[in-house]
XYZ file of N, CA and C in Angstrom:
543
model
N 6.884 -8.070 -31.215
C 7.343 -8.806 -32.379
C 6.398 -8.594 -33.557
N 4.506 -8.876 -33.194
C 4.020 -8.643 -34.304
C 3.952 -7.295 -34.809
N 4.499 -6.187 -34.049
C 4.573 -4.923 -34.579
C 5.583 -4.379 -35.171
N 6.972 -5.077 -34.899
C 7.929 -4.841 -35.781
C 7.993 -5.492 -36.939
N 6.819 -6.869 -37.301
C 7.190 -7.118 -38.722
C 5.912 -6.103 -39.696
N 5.191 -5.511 -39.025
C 4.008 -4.616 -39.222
C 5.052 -3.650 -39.886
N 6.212 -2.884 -39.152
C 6.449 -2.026 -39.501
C 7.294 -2.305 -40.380
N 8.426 -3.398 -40.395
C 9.178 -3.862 -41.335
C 8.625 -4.030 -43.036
N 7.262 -4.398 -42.993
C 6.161 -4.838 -43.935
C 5.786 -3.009 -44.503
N 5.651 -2.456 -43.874
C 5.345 -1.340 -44.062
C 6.767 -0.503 -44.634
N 8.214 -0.669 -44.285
C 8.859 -0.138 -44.870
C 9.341 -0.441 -45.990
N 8.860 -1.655 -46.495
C 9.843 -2.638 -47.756
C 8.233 -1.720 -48.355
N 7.397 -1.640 -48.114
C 6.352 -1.570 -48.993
C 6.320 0.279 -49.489
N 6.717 0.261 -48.414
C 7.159 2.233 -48.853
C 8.149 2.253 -49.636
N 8.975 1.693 -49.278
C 10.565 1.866 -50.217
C 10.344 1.033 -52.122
N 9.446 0.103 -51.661
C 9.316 -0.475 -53.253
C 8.098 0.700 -53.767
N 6.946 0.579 -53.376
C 6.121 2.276 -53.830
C 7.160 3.150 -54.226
N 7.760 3.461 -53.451
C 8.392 4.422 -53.644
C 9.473 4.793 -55.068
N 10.283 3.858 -54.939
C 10.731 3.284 -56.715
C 9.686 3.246 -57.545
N 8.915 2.102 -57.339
C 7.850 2.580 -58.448
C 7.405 3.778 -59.227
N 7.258 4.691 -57.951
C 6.525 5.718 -58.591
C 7.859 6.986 -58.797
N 8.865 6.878 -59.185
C 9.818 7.704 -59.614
C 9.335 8.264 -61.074
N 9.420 9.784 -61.151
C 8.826 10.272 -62.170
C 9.531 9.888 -63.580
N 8.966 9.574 -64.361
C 9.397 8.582 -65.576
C 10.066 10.010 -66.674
N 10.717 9.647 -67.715
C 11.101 10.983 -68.334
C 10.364 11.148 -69.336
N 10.118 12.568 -70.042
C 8.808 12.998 -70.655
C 8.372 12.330 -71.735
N 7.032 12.309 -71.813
C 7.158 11.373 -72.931
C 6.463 11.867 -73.993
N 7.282 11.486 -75.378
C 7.552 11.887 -76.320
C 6.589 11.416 -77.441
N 5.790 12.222 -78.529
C 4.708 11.759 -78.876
C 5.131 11.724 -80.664
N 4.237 11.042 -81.331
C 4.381 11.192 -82.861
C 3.747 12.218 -82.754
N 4.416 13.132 -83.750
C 4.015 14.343 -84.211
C 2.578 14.159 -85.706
N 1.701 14.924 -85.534
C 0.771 14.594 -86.533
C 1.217 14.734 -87.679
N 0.695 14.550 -88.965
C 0.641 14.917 -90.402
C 1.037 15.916 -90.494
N -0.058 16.816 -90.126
C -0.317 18.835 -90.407
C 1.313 18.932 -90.191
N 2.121 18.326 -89.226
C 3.155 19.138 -88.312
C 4.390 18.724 -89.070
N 4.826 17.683 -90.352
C 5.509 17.091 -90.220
C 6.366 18.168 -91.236
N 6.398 19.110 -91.857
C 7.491 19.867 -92.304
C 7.325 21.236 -91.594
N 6.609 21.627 -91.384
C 6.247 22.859 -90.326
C 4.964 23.051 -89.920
N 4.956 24.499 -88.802
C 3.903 24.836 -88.504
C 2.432 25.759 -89.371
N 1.482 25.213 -89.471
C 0.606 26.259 -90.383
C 0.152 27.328 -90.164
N -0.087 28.412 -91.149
C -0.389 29.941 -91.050
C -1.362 29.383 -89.319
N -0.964 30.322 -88.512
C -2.443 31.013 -87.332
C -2.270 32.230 -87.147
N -3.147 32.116 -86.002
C -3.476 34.101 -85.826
C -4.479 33.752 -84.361
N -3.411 34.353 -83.538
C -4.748 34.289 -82.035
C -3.517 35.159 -81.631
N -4.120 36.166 -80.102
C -3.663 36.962 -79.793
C -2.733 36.748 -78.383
N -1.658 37.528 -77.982
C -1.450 37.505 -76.884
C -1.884 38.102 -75.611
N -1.714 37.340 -74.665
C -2.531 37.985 -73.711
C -1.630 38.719 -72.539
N -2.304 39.893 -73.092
C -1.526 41.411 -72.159
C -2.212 42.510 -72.652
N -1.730 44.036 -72.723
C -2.274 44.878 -72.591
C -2.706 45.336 -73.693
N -4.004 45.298 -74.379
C -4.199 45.622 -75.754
C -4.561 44.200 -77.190
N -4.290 43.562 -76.110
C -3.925 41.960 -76.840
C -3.821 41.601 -78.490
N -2.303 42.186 -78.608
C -1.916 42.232 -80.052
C -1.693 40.640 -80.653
N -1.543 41.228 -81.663
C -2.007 39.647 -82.598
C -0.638 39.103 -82.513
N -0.771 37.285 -82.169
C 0.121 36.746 -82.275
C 0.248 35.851 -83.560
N 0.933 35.909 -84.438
C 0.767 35.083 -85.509
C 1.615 33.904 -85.673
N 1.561 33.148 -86.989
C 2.274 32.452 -87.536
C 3.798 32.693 -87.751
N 3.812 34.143 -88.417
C 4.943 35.736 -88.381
C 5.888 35.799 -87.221
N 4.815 35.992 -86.355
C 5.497 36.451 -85.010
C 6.545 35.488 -84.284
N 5.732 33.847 -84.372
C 6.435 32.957 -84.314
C 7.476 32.922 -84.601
N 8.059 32.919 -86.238
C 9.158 32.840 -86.877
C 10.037 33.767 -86.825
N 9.639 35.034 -86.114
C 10.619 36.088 -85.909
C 11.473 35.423 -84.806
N 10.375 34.639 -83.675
C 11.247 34.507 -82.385
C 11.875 33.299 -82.777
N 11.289 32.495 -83.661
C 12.612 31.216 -83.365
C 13.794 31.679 -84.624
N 14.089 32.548 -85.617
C 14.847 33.085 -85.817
C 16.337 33.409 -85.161
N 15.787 34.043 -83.629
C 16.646 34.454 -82.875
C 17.296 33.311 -81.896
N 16.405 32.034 -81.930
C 16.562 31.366 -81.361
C 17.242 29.821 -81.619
N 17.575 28.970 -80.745
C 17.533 27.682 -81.656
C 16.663 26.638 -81.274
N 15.660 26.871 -80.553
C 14.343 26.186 -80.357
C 13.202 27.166 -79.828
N 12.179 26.853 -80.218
C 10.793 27.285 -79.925
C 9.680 26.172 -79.147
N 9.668 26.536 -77.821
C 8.972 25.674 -76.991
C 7.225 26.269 -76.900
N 6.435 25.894 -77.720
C 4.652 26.248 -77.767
C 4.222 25.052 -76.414
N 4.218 25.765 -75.532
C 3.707 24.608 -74.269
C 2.501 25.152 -73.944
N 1.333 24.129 -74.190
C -0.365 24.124 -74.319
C -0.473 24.420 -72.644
N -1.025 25.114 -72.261
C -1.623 24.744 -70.455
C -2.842 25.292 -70.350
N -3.747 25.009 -69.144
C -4.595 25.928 -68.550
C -4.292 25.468 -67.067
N -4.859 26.740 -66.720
C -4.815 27.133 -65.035
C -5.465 26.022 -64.154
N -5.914 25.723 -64.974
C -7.235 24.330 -64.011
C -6.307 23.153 -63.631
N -5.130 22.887 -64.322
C -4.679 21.717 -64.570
C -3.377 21.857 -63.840
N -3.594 20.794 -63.059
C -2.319 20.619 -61.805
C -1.038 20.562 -62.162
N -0.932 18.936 -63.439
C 0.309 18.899 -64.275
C 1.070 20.258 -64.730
N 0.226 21.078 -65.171
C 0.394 22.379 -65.955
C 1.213 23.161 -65.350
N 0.428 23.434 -63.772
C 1.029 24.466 -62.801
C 2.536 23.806 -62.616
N 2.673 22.715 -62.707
C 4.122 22.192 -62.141
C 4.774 22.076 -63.285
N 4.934 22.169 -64.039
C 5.346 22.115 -65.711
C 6.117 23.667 -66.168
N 5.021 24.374 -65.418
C 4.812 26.051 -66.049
C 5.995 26.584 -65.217
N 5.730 26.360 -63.186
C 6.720 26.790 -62.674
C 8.247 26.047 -62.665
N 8.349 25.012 -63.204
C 9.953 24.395 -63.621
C 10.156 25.286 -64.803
N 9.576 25.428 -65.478
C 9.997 26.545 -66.873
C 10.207 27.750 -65.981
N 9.497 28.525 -65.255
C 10.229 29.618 -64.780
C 11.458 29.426 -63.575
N 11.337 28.711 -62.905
C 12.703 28.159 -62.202
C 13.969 27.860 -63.177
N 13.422 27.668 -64.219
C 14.731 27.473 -65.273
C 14.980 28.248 -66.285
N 14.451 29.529 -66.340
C 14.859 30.610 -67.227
C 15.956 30.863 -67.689
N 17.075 31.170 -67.016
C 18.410 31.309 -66.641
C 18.941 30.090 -67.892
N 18.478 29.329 -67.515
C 19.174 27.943 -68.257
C 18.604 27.929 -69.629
N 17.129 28.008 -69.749
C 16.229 27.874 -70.970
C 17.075 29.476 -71.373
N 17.027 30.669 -71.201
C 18.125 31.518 -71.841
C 19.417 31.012 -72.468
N 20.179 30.349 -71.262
C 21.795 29.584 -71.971
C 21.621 28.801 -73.153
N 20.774 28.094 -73.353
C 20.610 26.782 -74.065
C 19.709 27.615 -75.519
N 19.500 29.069 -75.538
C 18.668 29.778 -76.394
C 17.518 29.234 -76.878
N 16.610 28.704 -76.068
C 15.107 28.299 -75.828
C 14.357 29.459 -75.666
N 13.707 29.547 -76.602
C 12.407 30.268 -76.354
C 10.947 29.653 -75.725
N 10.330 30.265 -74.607
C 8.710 29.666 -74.357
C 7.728 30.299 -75.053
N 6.957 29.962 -75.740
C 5.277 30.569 -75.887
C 5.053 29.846 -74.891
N 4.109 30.455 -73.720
C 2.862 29.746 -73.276
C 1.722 29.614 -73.933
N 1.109 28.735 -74.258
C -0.287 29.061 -75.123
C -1.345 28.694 -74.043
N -2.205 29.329 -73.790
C -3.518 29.159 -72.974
C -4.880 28.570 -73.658
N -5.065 27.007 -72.728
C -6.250 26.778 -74.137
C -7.611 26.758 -73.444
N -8.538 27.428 -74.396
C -9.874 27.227 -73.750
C -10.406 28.216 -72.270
N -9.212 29.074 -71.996
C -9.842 30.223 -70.914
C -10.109 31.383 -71.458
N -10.810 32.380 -71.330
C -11.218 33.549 -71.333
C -11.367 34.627 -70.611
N -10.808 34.384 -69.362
C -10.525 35.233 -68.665
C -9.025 35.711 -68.047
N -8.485 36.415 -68.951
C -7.099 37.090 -69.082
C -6.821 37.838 -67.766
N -7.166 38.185 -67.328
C -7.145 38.882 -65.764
C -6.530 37.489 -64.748
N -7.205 36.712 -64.883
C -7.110 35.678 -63.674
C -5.880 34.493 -64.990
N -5.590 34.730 -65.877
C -4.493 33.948 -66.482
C -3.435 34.757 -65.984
N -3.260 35.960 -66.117
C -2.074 36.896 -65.907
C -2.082 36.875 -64.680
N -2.768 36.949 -63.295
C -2.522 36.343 -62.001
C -2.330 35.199 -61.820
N -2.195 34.423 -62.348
C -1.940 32.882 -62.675
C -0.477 32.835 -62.599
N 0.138 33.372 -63.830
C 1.076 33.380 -64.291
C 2.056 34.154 -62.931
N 1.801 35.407 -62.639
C 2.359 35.738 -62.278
C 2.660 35.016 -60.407
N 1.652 34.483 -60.281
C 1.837 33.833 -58.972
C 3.153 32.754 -59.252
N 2.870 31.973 -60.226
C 4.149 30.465 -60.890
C 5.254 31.404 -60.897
N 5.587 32.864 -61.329
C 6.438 33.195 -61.336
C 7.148 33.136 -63.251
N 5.576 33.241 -63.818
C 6.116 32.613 -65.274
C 5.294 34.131 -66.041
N 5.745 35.238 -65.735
C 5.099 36.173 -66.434
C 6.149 37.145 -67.189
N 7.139 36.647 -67.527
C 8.141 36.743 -68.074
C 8.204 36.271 -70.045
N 7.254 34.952 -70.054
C 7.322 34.469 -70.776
C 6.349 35.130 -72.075
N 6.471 35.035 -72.971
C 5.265 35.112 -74.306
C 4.287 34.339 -73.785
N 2.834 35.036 -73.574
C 1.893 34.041 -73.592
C 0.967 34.681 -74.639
N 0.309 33.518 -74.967
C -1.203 33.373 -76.227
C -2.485 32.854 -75.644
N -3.572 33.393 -76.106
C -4.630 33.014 -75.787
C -4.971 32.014 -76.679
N -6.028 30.708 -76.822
C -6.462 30.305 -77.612
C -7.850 29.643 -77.413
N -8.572 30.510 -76.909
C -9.956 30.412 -76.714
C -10.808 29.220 -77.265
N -10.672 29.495 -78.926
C -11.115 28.659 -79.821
C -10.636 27.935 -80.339
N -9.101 27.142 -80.080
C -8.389 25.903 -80.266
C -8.131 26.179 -81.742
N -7.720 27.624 -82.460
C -7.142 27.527 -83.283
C -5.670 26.939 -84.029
N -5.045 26.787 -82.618
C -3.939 25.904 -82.718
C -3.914 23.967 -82.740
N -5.281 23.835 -81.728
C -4.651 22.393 -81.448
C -5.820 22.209 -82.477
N -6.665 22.198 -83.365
C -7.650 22.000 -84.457
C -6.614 22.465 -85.753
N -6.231 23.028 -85.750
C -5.219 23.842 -86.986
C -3.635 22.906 -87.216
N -3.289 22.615 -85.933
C -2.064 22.380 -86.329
C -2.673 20.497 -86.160
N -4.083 20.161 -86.291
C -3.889 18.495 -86.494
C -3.734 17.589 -84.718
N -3.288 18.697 -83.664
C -3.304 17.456 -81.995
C -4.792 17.221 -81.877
N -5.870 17.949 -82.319
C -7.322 17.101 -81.695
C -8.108 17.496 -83.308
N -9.387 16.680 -83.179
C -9.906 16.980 -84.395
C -10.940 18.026 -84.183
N -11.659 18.315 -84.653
C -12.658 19.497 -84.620
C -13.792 19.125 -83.102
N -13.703 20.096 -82.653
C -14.977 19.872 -81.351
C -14.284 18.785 -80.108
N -12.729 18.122 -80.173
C -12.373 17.424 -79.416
C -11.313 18.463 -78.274
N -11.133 17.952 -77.248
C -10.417 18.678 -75.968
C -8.868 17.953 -76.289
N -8.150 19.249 -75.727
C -6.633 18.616 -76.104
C -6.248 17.940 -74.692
N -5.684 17.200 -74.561
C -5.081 16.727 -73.091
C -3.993 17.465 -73.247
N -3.906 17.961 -71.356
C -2.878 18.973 -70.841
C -1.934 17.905 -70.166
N -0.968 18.534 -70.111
C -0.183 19.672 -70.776
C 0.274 18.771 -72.111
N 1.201 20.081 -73.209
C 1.353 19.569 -74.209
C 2.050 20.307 -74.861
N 3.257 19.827 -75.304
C 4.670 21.226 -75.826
C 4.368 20.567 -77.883
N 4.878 21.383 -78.500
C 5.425 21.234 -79.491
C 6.960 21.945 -79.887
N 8.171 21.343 -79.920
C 9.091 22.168 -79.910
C 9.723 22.482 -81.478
N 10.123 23.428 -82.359
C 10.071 23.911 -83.460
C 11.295 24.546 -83.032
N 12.273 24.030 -84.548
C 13.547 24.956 -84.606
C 13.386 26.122 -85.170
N 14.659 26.553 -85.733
C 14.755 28.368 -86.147
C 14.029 28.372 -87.200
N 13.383 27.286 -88.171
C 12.584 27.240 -89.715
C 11.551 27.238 -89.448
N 10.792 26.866 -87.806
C 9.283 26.509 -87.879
C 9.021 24.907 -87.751
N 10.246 24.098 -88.498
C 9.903 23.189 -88.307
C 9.495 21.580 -87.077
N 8.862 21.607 -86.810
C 8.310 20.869 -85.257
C 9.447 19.595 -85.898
N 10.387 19.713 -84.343
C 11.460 18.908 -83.340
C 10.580 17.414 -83.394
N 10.023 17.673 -82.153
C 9.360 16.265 -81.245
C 8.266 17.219 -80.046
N 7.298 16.627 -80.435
C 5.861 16.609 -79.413
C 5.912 15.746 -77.942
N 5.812 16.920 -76.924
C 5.590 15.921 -75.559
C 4.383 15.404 -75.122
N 3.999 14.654 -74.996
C 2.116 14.736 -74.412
C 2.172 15.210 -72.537
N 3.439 14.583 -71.917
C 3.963 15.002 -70.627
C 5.258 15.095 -69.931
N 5.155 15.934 -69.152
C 6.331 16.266 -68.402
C 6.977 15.516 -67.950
N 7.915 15.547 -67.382
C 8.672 13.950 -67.070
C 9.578 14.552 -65.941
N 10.926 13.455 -65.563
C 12.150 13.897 -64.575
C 12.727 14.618 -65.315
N 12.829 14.228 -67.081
C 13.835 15.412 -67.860
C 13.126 16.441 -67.875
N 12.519 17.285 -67.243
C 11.713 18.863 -67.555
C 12.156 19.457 -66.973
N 12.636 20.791 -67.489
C 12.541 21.188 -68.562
C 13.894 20.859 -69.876
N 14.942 20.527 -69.044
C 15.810 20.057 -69.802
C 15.336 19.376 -71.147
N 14.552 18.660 -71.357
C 13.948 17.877 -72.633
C 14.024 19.232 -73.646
N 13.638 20.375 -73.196
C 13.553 20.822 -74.485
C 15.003 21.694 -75.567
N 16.238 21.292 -74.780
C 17.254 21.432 -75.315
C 17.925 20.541 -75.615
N 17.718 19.692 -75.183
C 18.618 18.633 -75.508
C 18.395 17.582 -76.996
């Protein structure tokens, strides 16, 4: 008897945990100052063979073609990230239908060898990725101030003008869907 209310106690307590912790949907951040009619001139490179310059330019060519531009911040270190990164490549197919574009932007690593095995393990080496060593983006575009760390992960999504949608600070149950809808 005292072990079946042990276990009874134990299943109401799993099943309410369990609700509790249902992944909440992404959540959605005020966009800074810098961001509020578009994105500003940058210049950091992509990372691949030769590592040609990715610009401000380059940007606007791809959301041109597109009708959203997803800049999703990650590094390899960061758990959220890895699970963030591989739902974006599990959903290619779809992020194609819905004409979503990804930048990956990489912040704060320097070693391109072990990002591009990174990537390619998630299954996300498909995508545009950027290096950003020196936080020319998250100092430039206004998410941290000078000498501060950005918290991972972190999208900015920008239509066909450049101009920034809505900022995620995290992933949620709507991911990747959030960024078409």
């Amino acid at each position: 008897m005292f072990l079946n209310r042990i276990l009874l106690g134990a299943l109401i307590c799993f099943a309410l945990c369990g609700a509790a912790t249902a992944a909440p949907p992404s959540l959605k951040m005020d966009l800074p100052q810098t961001l509020s009619d578009s994105l500003p001139w940058f210049a950091i490179r992509e990372v691949k063979e030769n590592n040609p310059p990715f610009t401000r330019g380059h940007l606007a060519q791809m959301a041109a073609k597109s009708d959203r531009v997803a800049m999703v911040y990650f590094a390899t270190w960061c758990i959220p990230c890895r699970v963030g990164v591989k739902k974006l490549a599990e959903n290619g197919a779809e992020l194609k239908k819905h004409n979503v574009q990804v930048v990956l932007v990489n912040i704060g690593e320097r070693d391109e060898e072990m990002i591009r095995k990174w990537l390619e393990k998630a299954g996300a080496s498909d995508f545009t990725v950027v290096g950003d060593p020196f936080k020319r983006t998250t100092e430039g575009f206004g998410l941290v101030n000078e000498g501060q760390e950005i918290s991972l992960p972190r999208t900015i999504v920008v239509d066909k003008n450049l101009k920034p949608l809505f900022m995620l600070g995290q992933e949620g149950s709507d991911w990747p869907e959030v960024l078409w809808k």
